[in-house]
C-alpha atoms as a printed R data frame, in Angstrom:
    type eleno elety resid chain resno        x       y       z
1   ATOM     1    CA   UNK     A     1 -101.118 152.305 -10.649
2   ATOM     2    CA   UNK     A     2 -103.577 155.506 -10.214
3   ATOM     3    CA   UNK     A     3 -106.263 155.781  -8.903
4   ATOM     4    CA   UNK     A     4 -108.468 155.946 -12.097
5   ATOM     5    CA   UNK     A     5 -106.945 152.528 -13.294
6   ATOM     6    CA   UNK     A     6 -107.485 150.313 -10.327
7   ATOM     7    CA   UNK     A     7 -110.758 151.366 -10.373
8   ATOM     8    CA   UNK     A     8 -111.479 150.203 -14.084
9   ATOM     9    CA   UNK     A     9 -110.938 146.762 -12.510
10  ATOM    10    CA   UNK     A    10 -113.482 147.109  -9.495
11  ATOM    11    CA   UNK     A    11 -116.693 145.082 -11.143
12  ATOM    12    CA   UNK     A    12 -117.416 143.918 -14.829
13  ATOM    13    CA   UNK     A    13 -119.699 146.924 -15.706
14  ATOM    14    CA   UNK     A    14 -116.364 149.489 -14.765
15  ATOM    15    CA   UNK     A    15 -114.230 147.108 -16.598
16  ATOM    16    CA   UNK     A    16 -116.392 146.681 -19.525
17  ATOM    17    CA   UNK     A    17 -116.926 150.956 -19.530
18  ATOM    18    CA   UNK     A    18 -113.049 151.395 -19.205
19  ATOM    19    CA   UNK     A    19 -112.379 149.138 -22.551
20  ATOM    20    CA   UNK     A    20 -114.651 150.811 -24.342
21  ATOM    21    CA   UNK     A    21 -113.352 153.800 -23.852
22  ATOM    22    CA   UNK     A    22 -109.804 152.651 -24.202
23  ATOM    23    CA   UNK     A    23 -110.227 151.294 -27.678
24  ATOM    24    CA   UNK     A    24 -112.037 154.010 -28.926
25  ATOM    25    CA   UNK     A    25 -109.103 156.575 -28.356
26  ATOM    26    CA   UNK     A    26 -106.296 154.215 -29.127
27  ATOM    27    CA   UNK     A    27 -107.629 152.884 -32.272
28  ATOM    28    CA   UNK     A    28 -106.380 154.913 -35.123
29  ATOM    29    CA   UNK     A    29 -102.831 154.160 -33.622
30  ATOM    30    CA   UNK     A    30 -103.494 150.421 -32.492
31  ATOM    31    CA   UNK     A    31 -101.880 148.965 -35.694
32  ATOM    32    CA   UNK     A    32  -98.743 151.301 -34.528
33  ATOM    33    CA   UNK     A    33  -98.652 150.723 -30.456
34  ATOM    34    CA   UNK     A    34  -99.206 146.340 -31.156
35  ATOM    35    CA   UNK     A    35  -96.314 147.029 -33.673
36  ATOM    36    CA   UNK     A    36  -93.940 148.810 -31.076
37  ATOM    37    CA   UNK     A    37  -94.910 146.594 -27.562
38  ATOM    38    CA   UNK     A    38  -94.109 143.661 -30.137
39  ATOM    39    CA   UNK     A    39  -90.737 144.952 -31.261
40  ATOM    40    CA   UNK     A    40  -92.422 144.319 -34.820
41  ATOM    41    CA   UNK     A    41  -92.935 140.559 -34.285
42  ATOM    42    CA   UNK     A    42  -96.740 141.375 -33.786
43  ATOM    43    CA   UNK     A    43  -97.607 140.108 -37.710
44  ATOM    44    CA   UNK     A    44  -95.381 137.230 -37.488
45  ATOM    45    CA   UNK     A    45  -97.218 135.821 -34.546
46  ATOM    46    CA   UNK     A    46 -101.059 136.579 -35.857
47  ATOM    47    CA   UNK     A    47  -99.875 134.582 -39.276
48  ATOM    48    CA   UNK     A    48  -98.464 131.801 -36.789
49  ATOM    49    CA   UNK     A    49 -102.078 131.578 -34.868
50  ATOM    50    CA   UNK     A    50 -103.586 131.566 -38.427
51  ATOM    51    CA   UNK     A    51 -101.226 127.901 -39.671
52  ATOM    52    CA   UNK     A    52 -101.812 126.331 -36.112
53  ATOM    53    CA   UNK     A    53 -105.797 127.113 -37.001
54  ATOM    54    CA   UNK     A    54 -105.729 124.944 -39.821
55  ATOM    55    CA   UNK     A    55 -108.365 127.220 -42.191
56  ATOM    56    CA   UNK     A    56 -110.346 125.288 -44.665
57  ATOM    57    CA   UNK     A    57 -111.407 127.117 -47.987
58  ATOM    58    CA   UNK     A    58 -115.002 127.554 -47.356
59  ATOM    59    CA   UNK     A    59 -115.539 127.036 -43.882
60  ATOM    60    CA   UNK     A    60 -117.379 130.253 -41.718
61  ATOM    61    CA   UNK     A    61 -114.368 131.959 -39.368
62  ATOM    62    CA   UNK     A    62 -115.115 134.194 -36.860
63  ATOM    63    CA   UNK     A    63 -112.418 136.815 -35.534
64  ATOM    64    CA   UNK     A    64 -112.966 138.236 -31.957
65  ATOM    65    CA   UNK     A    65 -111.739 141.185 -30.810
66  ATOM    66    CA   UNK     A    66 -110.622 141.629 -34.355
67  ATOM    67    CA   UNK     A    67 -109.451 145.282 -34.092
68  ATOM    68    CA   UNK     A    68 -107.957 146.276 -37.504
69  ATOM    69    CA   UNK     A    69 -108.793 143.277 -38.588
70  ATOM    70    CA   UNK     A    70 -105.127 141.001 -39.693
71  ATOM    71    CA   UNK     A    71 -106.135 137.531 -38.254
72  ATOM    72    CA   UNK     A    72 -109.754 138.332 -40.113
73  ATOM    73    CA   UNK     A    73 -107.941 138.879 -43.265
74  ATOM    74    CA   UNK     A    74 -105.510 136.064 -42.715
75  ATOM    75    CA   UNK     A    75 -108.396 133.675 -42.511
76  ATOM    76    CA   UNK     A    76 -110.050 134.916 -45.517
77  ATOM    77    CA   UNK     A    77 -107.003 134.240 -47.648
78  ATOM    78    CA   UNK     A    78 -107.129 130.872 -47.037
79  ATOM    79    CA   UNK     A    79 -110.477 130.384 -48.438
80  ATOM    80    CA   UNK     A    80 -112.915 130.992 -45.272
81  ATOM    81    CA   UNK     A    81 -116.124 132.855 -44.824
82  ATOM    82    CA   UNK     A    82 -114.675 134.920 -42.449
83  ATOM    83    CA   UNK     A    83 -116.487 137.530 -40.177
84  ATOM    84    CA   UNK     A    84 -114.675 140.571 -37.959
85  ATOM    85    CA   UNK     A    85 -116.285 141.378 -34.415
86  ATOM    86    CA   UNK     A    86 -114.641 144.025 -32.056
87  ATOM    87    CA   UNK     A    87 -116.417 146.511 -29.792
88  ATOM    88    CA   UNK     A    88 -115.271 149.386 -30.905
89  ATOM    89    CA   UNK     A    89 -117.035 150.656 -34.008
90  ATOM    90    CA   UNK     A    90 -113.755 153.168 -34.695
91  ATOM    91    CA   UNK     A    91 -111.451 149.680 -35.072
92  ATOM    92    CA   UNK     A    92 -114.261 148.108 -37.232
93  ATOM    93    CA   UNK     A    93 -113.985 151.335 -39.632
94  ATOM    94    CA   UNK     A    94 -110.501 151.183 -40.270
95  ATOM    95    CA   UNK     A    95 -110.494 147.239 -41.051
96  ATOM    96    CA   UNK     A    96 -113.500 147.847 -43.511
97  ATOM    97    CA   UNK     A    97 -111.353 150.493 -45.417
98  ATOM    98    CA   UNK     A    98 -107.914 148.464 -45.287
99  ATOM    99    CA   UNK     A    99 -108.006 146.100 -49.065
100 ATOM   100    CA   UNK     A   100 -109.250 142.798 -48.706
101 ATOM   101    CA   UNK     A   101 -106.828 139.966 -49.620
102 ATOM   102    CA   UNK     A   102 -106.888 139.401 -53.604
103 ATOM   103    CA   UNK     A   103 -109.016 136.574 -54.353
104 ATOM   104    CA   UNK     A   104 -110.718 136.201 -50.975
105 ATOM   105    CA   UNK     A   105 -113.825 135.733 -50.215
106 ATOM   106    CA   UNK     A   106 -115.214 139.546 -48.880
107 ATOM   107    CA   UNK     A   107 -115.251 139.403 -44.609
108 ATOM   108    CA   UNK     A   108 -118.344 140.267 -43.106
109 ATOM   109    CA   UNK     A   109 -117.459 142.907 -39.899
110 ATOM   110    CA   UNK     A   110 -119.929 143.469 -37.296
111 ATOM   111    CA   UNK     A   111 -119.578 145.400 -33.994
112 ATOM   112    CA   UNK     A   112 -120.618 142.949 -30.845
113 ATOM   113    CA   UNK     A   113 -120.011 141.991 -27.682
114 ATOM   114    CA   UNK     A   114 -117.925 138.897 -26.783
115 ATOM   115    CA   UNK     A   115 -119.895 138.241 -23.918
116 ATOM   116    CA   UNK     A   116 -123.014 137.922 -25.989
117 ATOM   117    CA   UNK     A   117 -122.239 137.356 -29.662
118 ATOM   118    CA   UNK     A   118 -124.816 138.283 -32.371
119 ATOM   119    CA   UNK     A   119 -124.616 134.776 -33.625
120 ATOM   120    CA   UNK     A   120 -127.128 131.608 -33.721
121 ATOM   121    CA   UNK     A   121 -125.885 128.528 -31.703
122 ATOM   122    CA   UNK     A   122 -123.214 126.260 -33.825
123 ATOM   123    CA   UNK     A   123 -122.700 129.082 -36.835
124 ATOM   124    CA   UNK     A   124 -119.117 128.769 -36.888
125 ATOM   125    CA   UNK     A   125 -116.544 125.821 -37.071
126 ATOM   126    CA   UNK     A   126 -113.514 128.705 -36.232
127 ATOM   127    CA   UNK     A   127 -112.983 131.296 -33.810
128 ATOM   128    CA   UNK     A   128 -109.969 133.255 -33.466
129 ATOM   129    CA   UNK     A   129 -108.898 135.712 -30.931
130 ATOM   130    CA   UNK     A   130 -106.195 138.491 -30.756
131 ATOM   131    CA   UNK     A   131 -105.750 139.989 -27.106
132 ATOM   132    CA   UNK     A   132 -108.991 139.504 -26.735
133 ATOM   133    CA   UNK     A   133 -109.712 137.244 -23.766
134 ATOM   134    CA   UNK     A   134 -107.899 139.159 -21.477
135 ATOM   135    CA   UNK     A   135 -109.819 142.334 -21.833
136 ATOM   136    CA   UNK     A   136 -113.392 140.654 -21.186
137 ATOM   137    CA   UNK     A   137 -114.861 141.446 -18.263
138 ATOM   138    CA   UNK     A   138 -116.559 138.404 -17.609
139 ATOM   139    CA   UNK     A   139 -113.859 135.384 -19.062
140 ATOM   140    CA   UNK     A   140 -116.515 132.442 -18.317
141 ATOM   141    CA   UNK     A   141 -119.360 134.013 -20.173
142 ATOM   142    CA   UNK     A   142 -116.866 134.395 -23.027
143 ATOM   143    CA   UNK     A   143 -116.086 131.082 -23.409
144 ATOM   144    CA   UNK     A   144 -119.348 129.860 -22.949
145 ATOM   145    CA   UNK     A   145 -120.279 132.311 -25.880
146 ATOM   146    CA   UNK     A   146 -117.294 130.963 -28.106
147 ATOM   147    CA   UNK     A   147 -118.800 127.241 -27.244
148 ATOM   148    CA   UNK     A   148 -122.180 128.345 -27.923
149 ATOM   149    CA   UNK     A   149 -121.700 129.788 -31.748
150 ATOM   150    CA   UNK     A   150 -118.831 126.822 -32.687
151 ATOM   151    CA   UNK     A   151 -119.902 123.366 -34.090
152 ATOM   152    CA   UNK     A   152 -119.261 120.370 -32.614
153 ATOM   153    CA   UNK     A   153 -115.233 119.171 -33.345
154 ATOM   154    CA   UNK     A   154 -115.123 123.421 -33.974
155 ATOM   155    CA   UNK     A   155 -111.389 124.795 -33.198
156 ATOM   156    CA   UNK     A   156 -110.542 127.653 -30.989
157 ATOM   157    CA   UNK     A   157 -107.237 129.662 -31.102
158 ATOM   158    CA   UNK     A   158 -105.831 132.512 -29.062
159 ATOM   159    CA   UNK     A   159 -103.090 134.406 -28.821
160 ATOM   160    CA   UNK     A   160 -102.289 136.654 -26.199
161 ATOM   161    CA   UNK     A   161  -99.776 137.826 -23.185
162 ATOM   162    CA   UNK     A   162  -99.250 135.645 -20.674
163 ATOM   163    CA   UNK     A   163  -98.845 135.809 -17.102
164 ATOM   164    CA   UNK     A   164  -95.192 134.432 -16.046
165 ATOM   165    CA   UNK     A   165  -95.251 132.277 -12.967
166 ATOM   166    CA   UNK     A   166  -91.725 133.045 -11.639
167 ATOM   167    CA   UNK     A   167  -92.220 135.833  -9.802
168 ATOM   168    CA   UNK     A   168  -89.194 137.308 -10.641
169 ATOM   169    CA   UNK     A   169  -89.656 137.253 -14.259
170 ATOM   170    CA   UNK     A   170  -93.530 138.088 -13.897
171 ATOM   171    CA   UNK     A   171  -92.131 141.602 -12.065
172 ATOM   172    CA   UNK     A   172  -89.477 142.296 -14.890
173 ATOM   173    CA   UNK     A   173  -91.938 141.905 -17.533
174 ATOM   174    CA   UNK     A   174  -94.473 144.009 -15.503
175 ATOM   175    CA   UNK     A   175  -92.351 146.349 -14.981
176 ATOM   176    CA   UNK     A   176  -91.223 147.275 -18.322
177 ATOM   177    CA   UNK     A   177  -94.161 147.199 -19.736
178 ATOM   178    CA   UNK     A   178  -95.590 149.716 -16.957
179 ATOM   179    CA   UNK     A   179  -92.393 151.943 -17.670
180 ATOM   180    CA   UNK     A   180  -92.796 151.216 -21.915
181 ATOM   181    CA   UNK     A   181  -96.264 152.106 -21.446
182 ATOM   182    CA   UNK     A   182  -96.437 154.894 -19.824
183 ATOM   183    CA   UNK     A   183  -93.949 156.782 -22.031
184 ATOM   184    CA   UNK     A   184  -95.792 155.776 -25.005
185 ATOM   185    CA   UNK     A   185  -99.014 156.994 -23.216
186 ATOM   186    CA   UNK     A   186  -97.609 160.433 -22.383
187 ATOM   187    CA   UNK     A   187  -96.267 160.344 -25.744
188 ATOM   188    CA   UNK     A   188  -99.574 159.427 -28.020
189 ATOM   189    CA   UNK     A   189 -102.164 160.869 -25.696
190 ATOM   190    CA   UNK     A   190 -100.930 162.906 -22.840
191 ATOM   191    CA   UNK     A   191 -101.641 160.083 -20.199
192 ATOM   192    CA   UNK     A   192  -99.304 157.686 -18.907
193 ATOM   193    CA   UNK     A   193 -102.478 155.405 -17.809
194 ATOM   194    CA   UNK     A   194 -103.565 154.776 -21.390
195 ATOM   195    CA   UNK     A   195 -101.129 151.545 -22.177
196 ATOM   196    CA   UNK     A   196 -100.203 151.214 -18.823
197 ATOM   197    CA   UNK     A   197 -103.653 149.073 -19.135
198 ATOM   198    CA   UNK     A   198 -101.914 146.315 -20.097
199 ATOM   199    CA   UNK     A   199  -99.635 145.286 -17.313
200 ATOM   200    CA   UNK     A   200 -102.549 145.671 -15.119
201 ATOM   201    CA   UNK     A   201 -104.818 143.191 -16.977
202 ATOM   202    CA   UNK     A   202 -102.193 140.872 -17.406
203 ATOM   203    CA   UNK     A   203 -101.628 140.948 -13.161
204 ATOM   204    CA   UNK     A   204 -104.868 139.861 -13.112
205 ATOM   205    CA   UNK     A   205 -104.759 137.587 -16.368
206 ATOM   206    CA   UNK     A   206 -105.357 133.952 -15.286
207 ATOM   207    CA   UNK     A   207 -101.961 133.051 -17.298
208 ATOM   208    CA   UNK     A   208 -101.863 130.301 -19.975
209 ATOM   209    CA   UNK     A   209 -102.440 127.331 -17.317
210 ATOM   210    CA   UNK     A   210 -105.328 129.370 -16.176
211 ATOM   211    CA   UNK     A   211 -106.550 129.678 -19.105
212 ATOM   212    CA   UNK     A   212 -106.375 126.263 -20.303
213 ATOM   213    CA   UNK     A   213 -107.895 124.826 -17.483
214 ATOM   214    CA   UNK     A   214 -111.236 127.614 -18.261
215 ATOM   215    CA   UNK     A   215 -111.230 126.044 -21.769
216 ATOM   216    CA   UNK     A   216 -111.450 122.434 -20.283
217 ATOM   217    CA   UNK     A   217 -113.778 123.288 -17.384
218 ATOM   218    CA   UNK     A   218 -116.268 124.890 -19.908
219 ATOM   219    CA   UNK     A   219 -116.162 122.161 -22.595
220 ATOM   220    CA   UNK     A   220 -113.145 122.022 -24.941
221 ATOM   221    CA   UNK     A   221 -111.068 119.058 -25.167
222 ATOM   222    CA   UNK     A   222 -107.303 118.598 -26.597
223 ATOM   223    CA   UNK     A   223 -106.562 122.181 -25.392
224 ATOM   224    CA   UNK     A   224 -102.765 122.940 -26.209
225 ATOM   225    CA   UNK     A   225 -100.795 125.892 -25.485
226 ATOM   226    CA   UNK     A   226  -97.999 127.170 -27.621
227 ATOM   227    CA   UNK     A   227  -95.527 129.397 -26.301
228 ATOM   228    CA   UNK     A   228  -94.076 132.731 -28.115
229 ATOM   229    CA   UNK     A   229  -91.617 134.566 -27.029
230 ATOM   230    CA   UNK     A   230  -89.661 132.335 -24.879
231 ATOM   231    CA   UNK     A   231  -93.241 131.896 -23.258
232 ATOM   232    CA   UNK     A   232  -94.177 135.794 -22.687
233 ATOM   233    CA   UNK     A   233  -96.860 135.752 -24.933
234 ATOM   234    CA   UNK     A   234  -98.882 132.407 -25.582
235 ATOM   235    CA   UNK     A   235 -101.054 130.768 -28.643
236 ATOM   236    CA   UNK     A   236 -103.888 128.377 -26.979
237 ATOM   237    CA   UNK     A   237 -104.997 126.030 -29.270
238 ATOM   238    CA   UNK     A   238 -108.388 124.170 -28.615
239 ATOM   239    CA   UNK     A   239 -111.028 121.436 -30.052
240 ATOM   240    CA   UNK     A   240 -114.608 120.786 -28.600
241 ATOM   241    CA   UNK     A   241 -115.270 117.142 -29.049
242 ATOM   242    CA   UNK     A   242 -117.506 115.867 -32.186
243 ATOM   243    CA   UNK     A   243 -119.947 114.660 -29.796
């Protein structure tokens, strides 16, 4: 790893800076790169998170790290009030100018933080996440935001890599996606470092036990994880309780 990537992960505020920075000047080729590191499976997964949600016509959905905006537009095909959050204002451009499913209600996008969503306490009985709870800086505060806006008995669902606990297949999978990303950084953007991002977040990912055991240490109950991808990449699937 170089020197300018390890120290994206040296406090919250330098990881926070490096994301933002990241997204911003992949974001007009996002839709391409998630297509490529997923071998094309990328869609087939989001639309998979989107049945295990369970999406009630009418209900208010909220997408984090929405990007392009596909889970967002998912939801809102199935009836939902949904809204689109991401960080990056460029990613929240091009889902506002991609069509809206036929029929759906329209989907409200806003740019915000997940670590301090622009939302009142309880607004939401949905939140989905894409890749998104990996990139945080600060993965407690997260979840205690996602708790915060949900009702009680609200659902939770997020899919994302995850963090293999053999270390032999953990450094095979690192590996190749150091070696995949760096050519496709050279390639798109004359720096090896830009998607070599990746395999360094997920070395410090928690992993899917990890991060079930944050959901139930921060309130949800019946937290379930799903594996994709002979377990490579993960869907958590959560409830908080109806009180």
């Amino acid at each position: 790893m170089s020197r300018g990537l390890d120290a994206a992960f040296t406090s919250p505020a330098a990881r926070a800076g490096h994301v933002r920075r990241l997204f911003a000047t992949i974001a007009d080729r996002y839709d391409l790169i998630t297509r490529v590191l997923s071998y094309g499976m990328d869609a087939r997964w989001k639309r998979r998170l989107v049945a295990l949600a369970g999406v009630r016509p009418g209900e208010v959905a909220l997408d984090l790290a929405s990007g392009t905006g596909d889970v967002a537009r998912l939801v809102a095909g199935r009836g939902a009030h949904a809204i689109g959050l991401d960080a990056t204002p460029r990613m929240i451009e091009i889902a506002r100018d991609k069509p809206p499913p036929r029929g759906a209600p329209p989907v409200r996008w806003l740019v915000g933080d997940m670590g301090a969503l622009p939302l009142p306490a309880a607004a939401v009985s949905l939140v989905t996440a894409s890749y998104g709870l990996r990139n945080v800086p600060d993965l407690d505060q997260a979840i205690d935001e996602i708790v915060r806006v949900l009702t009680p008995g609200g659902r939770f669902l997020s899919l994302d890599f995850n963090r293999p606990e053999s270390p032999l297949v953990r450094g095979a999978y690192l590996a190749y996606l150091q070696v995949v990303g760096g050519v496709l950084g050279w390639w798109l953007h004359g720096d090896p470092d830009t998607y070599r991002y990746i395999p360094a977040s997920i070395a410090r990912y928690p992993g899917a036990a990890g991060v079930a055991a944050r959901l139930r240490q921060r309130g949800f109950a019946d937290v379930q994880i799903v594996p994709v991808l002979f377990g490579l990449m993960t869907i958590h699937v959560a409830r908080l309780p109806k009180r």
